[in-house]
Amino acid sequence: MLLPLLLPVLSALASAVEVKRPRGVSLTNHHFYEESKPFTCLDGSSTIAFEWVNDDYCDCQDGSDEPGTSACPNGRFHCTNAGYRPQYIPSSRVNDGVCDCCDATDEYNSGFVCENTCKEMGRKEREALAQMAEVAREGFQLKQVLIEEASKGREDKQRSLAELQEGKKSLEEQVETLRSVKEAAEKPEKEAKEIHQKKWEEQKAAEKAAREQARASEAFQELDDDGDGLVSVAELQTHVELDVDGDGTLSETEAQTLLGNALQADASSFRDAVWAAIKENYKPEGLPDAAPLPEAPREEAPEPQPDLPLEQPAPEDDYDEEEEEEGDDDESNEEEPKVPPAKQPSDKTAEEDEAEKMPPYDEATQALIDAAQKAREQFEEAEKSLKEMEDSIQYVYRLCPFNRVSQKPKHGGAETNLGTWGSWAGPDENKFSVMKYEHGTGCWQGPNRSTTVKLTCGKETVVTSTTEPSRCEYLMELVTPAACQEPRDPGAADHDEL
Amino acid sequence: MASERLGMAALAWMALCLAAAFAVDRSNFKTCEQSSFCKRQRSVKPGSSPYRALLESLQLSQDSMKLQLVNEVNKVPLLLELYGLQGNMTRIKINELSPLRPRYEVPDVLVHDPPTTWLAVTGRDENSVELSLGDSGHKLILTGKPFRMDLLQGRELVLSVNPRGLLHFEHLRHRKDSFSDKVSSSVGSLWDKIKSLFYREEPKESAPEDGAAGEETEPALPGDQESSEKSTKSEEVSDGPNRAEEELGSWEETFKTHTDSKPNGPTSVGLDFSLPGFEHVYGIPEHADNLRLRTTEGGDPYRLYNLDVFQYELYNPMALYGSVPLLLAHNTQRTLGIFWLNAAETWVDISSNTAGKTLFGKMLDYMQGGGETPQTDVRWMSESGIIDVFLLLGPAPTDVFRQYTALTGTQALPPLFAMAYHQSRWNYNDEEDVAAVDDGFDTHDIPCDVIWLDIEHTDGKRYFTWDPNKFPQPRNMLGRLAAKRRKMVSIVDPHIKVDSGYRVHNEIRSRGFYVKTKDGSDYEGWCWPGSSGYPDFTNPEMRAWWASMFSYDQYEASMENLYVWNDMNEPSVFNGPEVTMYKDALHEGGWEHRDLHNLYGFYVQMATAQGLEQRSGGLERPFVLSRAFFAGSQRYGAVWTGDNAAEWDHLKISIPMCLSLALAGISFCGADVGGFFKSPDAELLVRWYQVGAYQPFYRAHAHLDTVRREPWLFGEENKALIRAAVRQRYALLPYWYTTFYHSYRSGQPVMRPLWVEYPDDVTTFSIDDQFLIGNALLVHPVTEQGAHGVQVYLPGKGEVWYDVHSHQKHHAPQTLYVPVIMSSIPAYQRGGSIVPRKERVRRSSDCMYRDPYTLYVALSPQGTAEGDLFIDDGHTYNFESKAQYLHRHFSFASNTLTARSADSKGVFESPAWIERVVILGAGKPAAVFLRQPGMADTRLDFQHEPETSVLTLRKPGINIGADWSISLR
């Protein structure tokens, strides 16, 4: 006989759940545990007195006699987890001082107090599940679309591949054709522009000469103090600013030199010879000495480029720029023809402004220019598409499904192969959940790089993380609708329709 | 045929080349020939010793004898001190009678001044004195000329000191007869100026000048000795040899690109011992070699010089990370120990008169009437310091362990978790990684107590900090682990990043705690963080400060479940000579690094352990793992065998390496499970988990460049095998803990070579592929690739052993062929022992605290058994300070199993109880009764398996602290 002292209280029977069952037994299994009968281990290996069920001693090899204690190494404990998901935990977690079941039932005799967190967890899980279901549903729909698209796309792609190859060829031809068109268009443009330019310059020179004449006459009038129609040495000497040797005075000899080694000059010789020698330093009378003549320096400054607005960079330049600043080219292309003229000095007289502004092109010239511009744009367009076609896309970090994974340093440098497509490597039940890319660039003193890509269902296809758990072995998380399974509960979808 | 053999040879040669490619670059480390003092010492050949003991100078006090020795060649007098120590030990010290400067004597290693016993002169004649050493019955005969000492017990010669005349004591001297010195002594500072113009980069040249000048101005110095005239003459005579010494690198030595200035000149010491009747010697770790030491004639001596050896080679005498200068000798009659207390670079030569003799040769000797007695000769050579040697006279192995640990301390009792399984890797990348690994152990239901963080967890290798990106919330991470009753270990290395923005560096620098160069500036070397300073751990103030850094408010985010790992504490200096510190670097008190190199790592671990102790107000036991060690390191924690490799030979050598350490007092030893360098295949990894499960320190660790190898990454089958191995470890934790407690109390090793338990069984003397844990378990793990079976030697005449898995009984002695499969870990429980287990394996050892025990009673052929169990809270010093522990004793005799207290001083309440008793080798009883004091007998249910004679008693249900008996009727 065993003394009751040695038997633990079968506290399991005091379980509060409506259905009376030993601690750690699930509802579905409770019929195996009948208080009135001896207990047969679930594997049938032996039969024991019911008092030995949950008595904290392992009698069954399969652990089925101790569902509510930690006595059996291979047993399992059922937590009801009302409000959350019911769950089995290994017997080794019963009374181990760590809260495993959210209903806290696993720690009934360890001295540790666990809180019942099932309600909270249930709420969170429902939220998460709802979200996931939504993702799965949408993802699956997307997947269907993808599949459809893919089968269509496959044909399309094959077709378009041929087309594109054809297209590329024709594009190349087109580029060539357009290049000659452009060159043909540019030739008359250039000629017309040159003519226009030349005319403009001649006109400008004439105007300038006239202006000079006027100023010379004005100066002559001023200098000819005695009004004798001649500028004498003495008269010139009153303008000390004309001092040649920098001693502050205009000596007689200096004045004579300025007058062309003569003692005086008449109006015409002044205009033709003397004015040229003195105009640089000459200050009209009645103006303060310090104030420089606005015209004087400007006359010598480089001529403002009246044709600047129309100056076109060489097509080659255009092309270079495009290479350097991809993405900006549209903008710059648009703006180039509209570059405003260089700002005119504000103190310039209006007439001069008017005079220096080039008149608009005549219609014919403008038409030629427009034609050339159009040809240029077409040419660039064609060049760009050709380039895009030929170029591989630049990236920093890249996964090409079924091809390879690669990595490129952010700040430039050689690309590293993290593996080429190997095989599906998921567990047997879900083989297509993991991709394996192998035989990447070798590591120093290590293996060849390889990448494992884990696929999870999502609304769009995106790589959510990349890590390197051990040297040269990468792990990518790829979210994609392609990984979505048909939602298991069609009721949810029905529910939406209600 | 011939071509085939040629082919084989070519293959073998290729294999050698390949092996060499992975192995250590030997040229980075000195041979004896390249270590000038070793070369000088070794050039002293056996013969008549130039040393004479001046018997008339003998002074005897109650517990010591003092005597002068004089070198007949250079007349430098030495002082010999001899102490009889309690517990059958003798201490011999030899120093200069009046050295120019004090010579280094190793502090802090001895736990206290060893208690002495009386000495008496019991006889003398004109050339010898006979002394009695205390009550041990040992006598010592000291011979004057040539000097030697012979230690006898009765008429039996136990050991001799200086029998081959190899005592060689390089006295401190002034530098002379080098060109610059001669000039400097006559021209003085003028030459200094000229020289500095030419030799700006060699300021070290000036260091010995003081000495040389000193000699000029102190001609009377030799006059302190007895006959100044004679000595001056002999100095002149020995001018020739002195010059030779100069050439041998006495005042300066260059190795590779590193020059060691030697301002103190030659300072080495050497002495030889003979061990008549001994053919087996052990100890002097750390070497990657067999348990039994080999003779070193024709090769290099065993070297003791703590070094960070990259990819070390096996089966050779090269120095490794730690040093314990303790050598044991054993024969069927006696076990002896020689403890050479010197912390400088040390080499040990071992020779034997039987080495090289074939069995036939030995038989011939025997036939011809005995021939020579077998004898082993041992010669110790150290670069500086004094001769301070302890002769541990046994006679039993247990006595030698007691003697040695009486001097240097016993193994600290580790916290229980430290004996459980540790999961490490260089590196767990971030907090998510740690969480995933932690969860992995739960998902795959493998127990694990500790997760480790290597150097990458820090902010730029600044120890005591956390990488702000990878470990932004270390406190949360530690809290998560704590919720699962798990721990964490973070690395704290002794090299400190030179960075004015780093508080630790600034404090050490401002307090002047860094090791200094010979010129007095802070020494800087290259290590993980780049330029690094090395705190002077020999300075007690530095150690106190370092310890304070581990308080919870100093070490950011540290918590109770964070423990520490000291790596690189040889110290490792990437750009230093032999990957360590310059020998002329200066420590507290002006000592050169040369004097104390082998102590550095010991002090690092000491200070760290003190820190962990102090942070809990002295309540909690620390856990600190160290790579470098010295005699006495056992007091501060665990050590491991450093950077091994994922190779079968490395797995195999982990056994003799840890056994050698255990013999030298350091029981808490392990090797990186899986191998540090390279990646193991599944078979090697599984086997390594199996071996590690039965070694004291059980940690998986891996290099940064290896592929991940958490136990679940090798398929279900291998995972199950690893899980089974780890669970075996956890089930045996009560036994490990009790065995560690014994080691702590009595100094007996935890992991033992067979000969320790079977000292008169010669077969066991060279066995190092199997071992004992405590005295009850014998393990012969599989360490061969593709093994189908192992040859297990079961020792003990008239004993029996039980297979711990099948419970099958085997008679001993015998060599048993045991077939193995991948799950096999051949292990045997000794008949006559009782081993406690906890068979409910949890996710961590802490979770097993309340769990019940199963007692495995393995009956001897006489039907008896004995065993014990130590229990306390598992982590505090209360067992010591408050006697809060239970030490239970179990014995089985006359069909009755009795439980009583083994130590009535201990009082402790444990919730644990006894769930099962398994009696191996028992017949089927009619009934089984449990008896408790003051209660009626209770009948117990039981099961008996007749094929294996296993009797399982069901659920006695008694609290582990109770007294009871169970009788089989």
mmCIF file of C-alpha atoms in Angstrom, chain B residues 121-302:
data_model
loop_
_atom_site.group_PDB
_atom_site.id
_atom_site.type_symbol
_atom_site.label_atom_id
_atom_site.label_comp_id
_atom_site.label_asym_id
_atom_site.label_seq_id
_atom_site.Cartn_x
_atom_site.Cartn_y
_atom_site.Cartn_z
ATOM 1 C CA VAL B 121 70.536 18.925 11.469
ATOM 2 C CA THR B 122 70.809 15.240 12.076
ATOM 3 C CA GLY B 123 74.292 14.656 10.854
ATOM 4 C CA ARG B 124 77.273 16.232 9.141
ATOM 5 C CA ASP B 125 80.738 15.476 7.869
ATOM 6 C CA GLU B 126 83.368 17.638 6.167
ATOM 7 C CA ASN B 127 81.492 17.851 2.860
ATOM 8 C CA SER B 128 77.855 17.275 3.741
ATOM 9 C CA VAL B 129 75.062 18.032 6.117
ATOM 10 C CA GLU B 130 72.023 15.879 6.809
ATOM 11 C CA LEU B 131 68.753 17.565 7.662
ATOM 12 C CA SER B 132 65.477 16.121 8.865
ATOM 13 C CA LEU B 133 62.432 17.754 7.352
ATOM 14 C CA GLY B 134 59.631 17.885 9.896
ATOM 15 C CA ASP B 135 57.559 14.866 10.698
ATOM 16 C CA SER B 136 57.350 13.614 7.172
ATOM 17 C CA GLY B 137 60.297 11.295 7.578
ATOM 18 C CA HIS B 138 62.143 12.941 4.724
ATOM 19 C CA LYS B 139 65.817 13.684 4.970
ATOM 20 C CA LEU B 140 67.895 15.984 2.906
ATOM 21 C CA ILE B 141 71.585 15.495 2.354
ATOM 22 C CA LEU B 142 73.326 18.640 1.264
ATOM 23 C CA THR B 143 76.714 18.181 -0.306
ATOM 24 C CA GLY B 144 79.168 21.077 -0.225
ATOM 25 C CA LYS B 145 81.373 20.523 -3.200
ATOM 26 C CA PRO B 146 80.138 20.227 -5.777
ATOM 27 C CA PHE B 147 76.855 21.547 -4.497
ATOM 28 C CA ARG B 148 73.916 19.178 -4.661
ATOM 29 C CA MET B 149 71.004 18.090 -2.512
ATOM 30 C CA ASP B 150 69.460 14.674 -2.257
ATOM 31 C CA LEU B 151 66.091 14.099 -0.742
ATOM 32 C CA LEU B 152 65.459 10.731 0.808
ATOM 33 C CA GLN B 153 62.695 8.925 2.502
ATOM 34 C CA GLY B 154 64.209 6.276 4.671
ATOM 35 C CA ARG B 155 66.954 4.891 2.474
ATOM 36 C CA GLU B 156 65.135 5.588 -0.730
ATOM 37 C CA LEU B 157 66.330 8.459 -2.876
ATOM 38 C CA VAL B 158 63.304 10.487 -3.865
ATOM 39 C CA LEU B 159 64.829 13.312 -5.823
ATOM 40 C CA SER B 160 68.065 15.200 -6.293
ATOM 41 C CA VAL B 161 68.702 18.889 -6.800
ATOM 42 C CA ASN B 162 71.576 19.981 -9.028
ATOM 43 C CA PRO B 163 72.813 16.419 -9.557
ATOM 44 C CA ARG B 164 74.041 17.215 -13.034
ATOM 45 C CA GLY B 165 75.542 20.503 -11.935
ATOM 46 C CA LEU B 166 73.324 22.644 -14.111
ATOM 47 C CA LEU B 167 72.697 25.305 -11.488
ATOM 48 C CA HIS B 168 73.458 28.495 -13.373
ATOM 49 C CA PHE B 169 72.629 31.786 -11.724
ATOM 50 C CA GLU B 170 73.434 34.871 -13.750
ATOM 51 C CA HIS B 171 74.197 37.531 -11.170
ATOM 52 C CA LEU B 172 73.319 41.146 -11.754
ATOM 53 C CA ARG B 173 76.328 43.058 -12.999
ATOM 54 C CA HIS B 174 77.444 46.342 -14.396
ATOM 55 C CA ARG B 175 77.879 46.528 -18.056
ATOM 56 C CA LYS B 176 81.437 46.686 -19.211
ATOM 57 C CA ASP B 177 83.864 46.024 -22.029
ATOM 58 C CA SER B 178 81.637 47.262 -24.746
ATOM 59 C CA PHE B 179 83.194 50.005 -26.811
ATOM 60 C CA SER B 180 80.724 52.727 -26.022
ATOM 61 C CA ASP B 181 80.888 52.032 -22.319
ATOM 62 C CA LYS B 182 84.616 52.159 -22.203
ATOM 63 C CA VAL B 183 84.617 55.440 -23.977
ATOM 64 C CA SER B 184 81.806 56.822 -21.929
ATOM 65 C CA SER B 185 83.498 55.959 -18.680
ATOM 66 C CA SER B 186 86.624 57.856 -19.694
ATOM 67 C CA VAL B 187 85.290 60.691 -21.746
ATOM 68 C CA GLY B 188 81.999 60.935 -20.018
ATOM 69 C CA SER B 189 79.327 63.213 -21.272
ATOM 70 C CA LEU B 190 81.331 64.393 -24.246
ATOM 71 C CA TRP B 191 80.990 61.000 -25.789
ATOM 72 C CA ASP B 192 77.348 61.067 -24.940
ATOM 73 C CA LYS B 193 76.986 64.130 -27.079
ATOM 74 C CA ILE B 194 78.981 62.744 -29.944
ATOM 75 C CA LYS B 195 77.169 59.500 -29.767
ATOM 76 C CA SER B 196 73.798 61.100 -29.713
ATOM 77 C CA LEU B 197 74.684 62.758 -32.966
ATOM 78 C CA PHE B 198 75.275 59.432 -34.578
ATOM 79 C CA TYR B 199 72.993 57.143 -32.707
ATOM 80 C CA ARG B 200 69.973 59.248 -32.144
ATOM 81 C CA GLU B 201 67.691 56.320 -32.749
ATOM 82 C CA GLU B 202 69.376 54.186 -30.165
ATOM 83 C CA PRO B 203 68.887 55.877 -26.838
ATOM 84 C CA LYS B 204 68.856 52.505 -25.138
ATOM 85 C CA GLU B 205 72.601 52.436 -25.453
ATOM 86 C CA SER B 206 72.804 54.927 -22.677
ATOM 87 C CA ALA B 207 70.866 52.820 -20.222
ATOM 88 C CA PRO B 208 73.669 50.538 -19.104
ATOM 89 C CA GLU B 209 76.102 53.397 -18.844
ATOM 90 C CA ASP B 210 74.999 54.310 -15.375
ATOM 91 C CA GLY B 211 75.893 50.847 -14.370
ATOM 92 C CA ALA B 212 79.232 50.941 -16.034
ATOM 93 C CA ALA B 213 80.055 54.283 -14.534
ATOM 94 C CA GLY B 214 78.893 52.934 -11.235
ATOM 95 C CA GLU B 215 81.402 50.164 -11.431
ATOM 96 C CA GLU B 216 84.164 52.629 -12.098
ATOM 97 C CA THR B 217 83.286 54.649 -9.081
ATOM 98 C CA GLU B 218 82.620 51.684 -6.855
ATOM 99 C CA PRO B 219 85.616 49.501 -7.171
ATOM 100 C CA ALA B 220 85.030 48.312 -3.656
ATOM 101 C CA LEU B 221 81.937 46.383 -4.600
ATOM 102 C CA PRO B 222 83.586 43.048 -5.216
ATOM 103 C CA GLY B 223 85.347 43.699 -1.981
ATOM 104 C CA ASP B 224 82.140 42.943 -0.172
ATOM 105 C CA GLN B 225 82.961 39.424 -0.971
ATOM 106 C CA GLU B 226 85.436 37.390 0.905
ATOM 107 C CA SER B 227 88.526 37.917 -1.194
ATOM 108 C CA SER B 228 88.427 40.907 -3.401
ATOM 109 C CA GLU B 229 91.754 40.174 -4.945
ATOM 110 C CA LYS B 230 90.804 36.734 -6.026
ATOM 111 C CA SER B 231 87.515 37.832 -7.399
ATOM 112 C CA THR B 232 89.027 40.657 -9.396
ATOM 113 C CA LYS B 233 91.442 38.214 -10.833
ATOM 114 C CA SER B 234 88.788 35.751 -11.694
ATOM 115 C CA GLU B 235 86.697 38.489 -13.281
ATOM 116 C CA GLU B 236 89.657 39.247 -15.479
ATOM 117 C CA VAL B 237 90.103 35.626 -16.224
ATOM 118 C CA SER B 238 86.484 35.299 -17.116
ATOM 119 C CA ASP B 239 86.706 38.281 -19.408
ATOM 120 C CA GLY B 240 86.816 35.901 -22.337
ATOM 121 C CA PRO B 241 83.602 34.071 -21.463
ATOM 122 C CA ASN B 242 82.005 37.417 -20.666
ATOM 123 C CA ARG B 243 82.717 38.588 -24.147
ATOM 124 C CA ALA B 244 81.091 35.451 -25.412
ATOM 125 C CA GLU B 245 78.083 36.255 -23.306
ATOM 126 C CA GLU B 246 77.900 39.653 -24.865
ATOM 127 C CA GLU B 247 77.720 37.984 -28.206
ATOM 128 C CA LEU B 248 74.955 35.765 -26.968
ATOM 129 C CA GLY B 249 72.735 38.718 -26.413
ATOM 130 C CA SER B 250 73.241 39.440 -22.765
ATOM 131 C CA TRP B 251 72.753 43.176 -23.013
ATOM 132 C CA GLU B 252 70.618 43.377 -26.074
ATOM 133 C CA GLU B 253 68.732 40.908 -28.149
ATOM 134 C CA THR B 254 67.052 41.233 -31.491
ATOM 135 C CA PHE B 255 64.352 38.971 -32.789
ATOM 136 C CA LYS B 256 62.921 39.665 -36.188
ATOM 137 C CA THR B 257 62.559 43.452 -36.228
ATOM 138 C CA HIS B 258 62.276 43.820 -32.478
ATOM 139 C CA THR B 259 65.129 44.748 -30.226
ATOM 140 C CA ASP B 260 65.027 43.974 -26.556
ATOM 141 C CA SER B 261 67.238 46.357 -24.645
ATOM 142 C CA LYS B 262 68.443 44.640 -21.559
ATOM 143 C CA PRO B 263 69.480 47.365 -19.164
ATOM 144 C CA ASN B 264 69.999 44.769 -16.431
ATOM 145 C CA GLY B 265 72.056 42.483 -18.594
ATOM 146 C CA PRO B 266 71.962 38.739 -18.174
ATOM 147 C CA THR B 267 69.742 37.689 -15.268
ATOM 148 C CA SER B 268 68.680 34.153 -16.000
ATOM 149 C CA VAL B 269 68.507 31.290 -13.542
ATOM 150 C CA GLY B 270 68.567 27.568 -14.120
ATOM 151 C CA LEU B 271 68.582 24.417 -12.065
ATOM 152 C CA ASP B 272 68.214 20.713 -12.639
ATOM 153 C CA PHE B 273 66.467 17.908 -10.792
ATOM 154 C CA SER B 274 66.701 14.170 -11.045
ATOM 155 C CA LEU B 275 63.779 11.886 -10.385
ATOM 156 C CA PRO B 276 65.086 8.384 -9.920
ATOM 157 C CA GLY B 277 62.536 5.708 -10.579
ATOM 158 C CA PHE B 278 60.227 7.988 -12.558
ATOM 159 C CA GLU B 279 59.467 7.484 -16.206
ATOM 160 C CA HIS B 280 56.259 9.485 -16.424
ATOM 161 C CA VAL B 281 56.096 13.217 -16.027
ATOM 162 C CA TYR B 282 53.131 15.512 -16.608
ATOM 163 C CA GLY B 283 51.952 19.075 -16.281
ATOM 164 C CA ILE B 284 53.663 22.382 -17.178
ATOM 165 C CA PRO B 285 50.716 23.534 -19.258
ATOM 166 C CA GLU B 286 49.905 25.028 -21.647
ATOM 167 C CA HIS B 287 51.097 22.969 -24.576
ATOM 168 C CA ALA B 288 49.206 21.335 -27.390
ATOM 169 C CA ASP B 289 50.730 17.993 -26.638
ATOM 170 C CA ASN B 290 50.075 14.614 -25.133
ATOM 171 C CA LEU B 291 49.295 14.286 -21.457
ATOM 172 C CA ARG B 292 52.555 12.522 -20.757
ATOM 173 C CA LEU B 293 55.453 14.859 -21.396
ATOM 174 C CA ARG B 294 58.053 13.748 -23.881
ATOM 175 C CA THR B 295 61.785 14.088 -23.579
ATOM 176 C CA THR B 296 63.165 17.194 -25.187
ATOM 177 C CA GLU B 297 66.619 16.021 -26.118
ATOM 178 C CA GLY B 298 67.361 16.862 -29.701
ATOM 179 C CA GLY B 299 64.541 19.393 -29.840
ATOM 180 C CA ASP B 300 63.346 22.481 -28.087
ATOM 181 C CA PRO B 301 62.509 22.429 -24.394
ATOM 182 C CA TYR B 302 58.882 22.948 -23.374
#
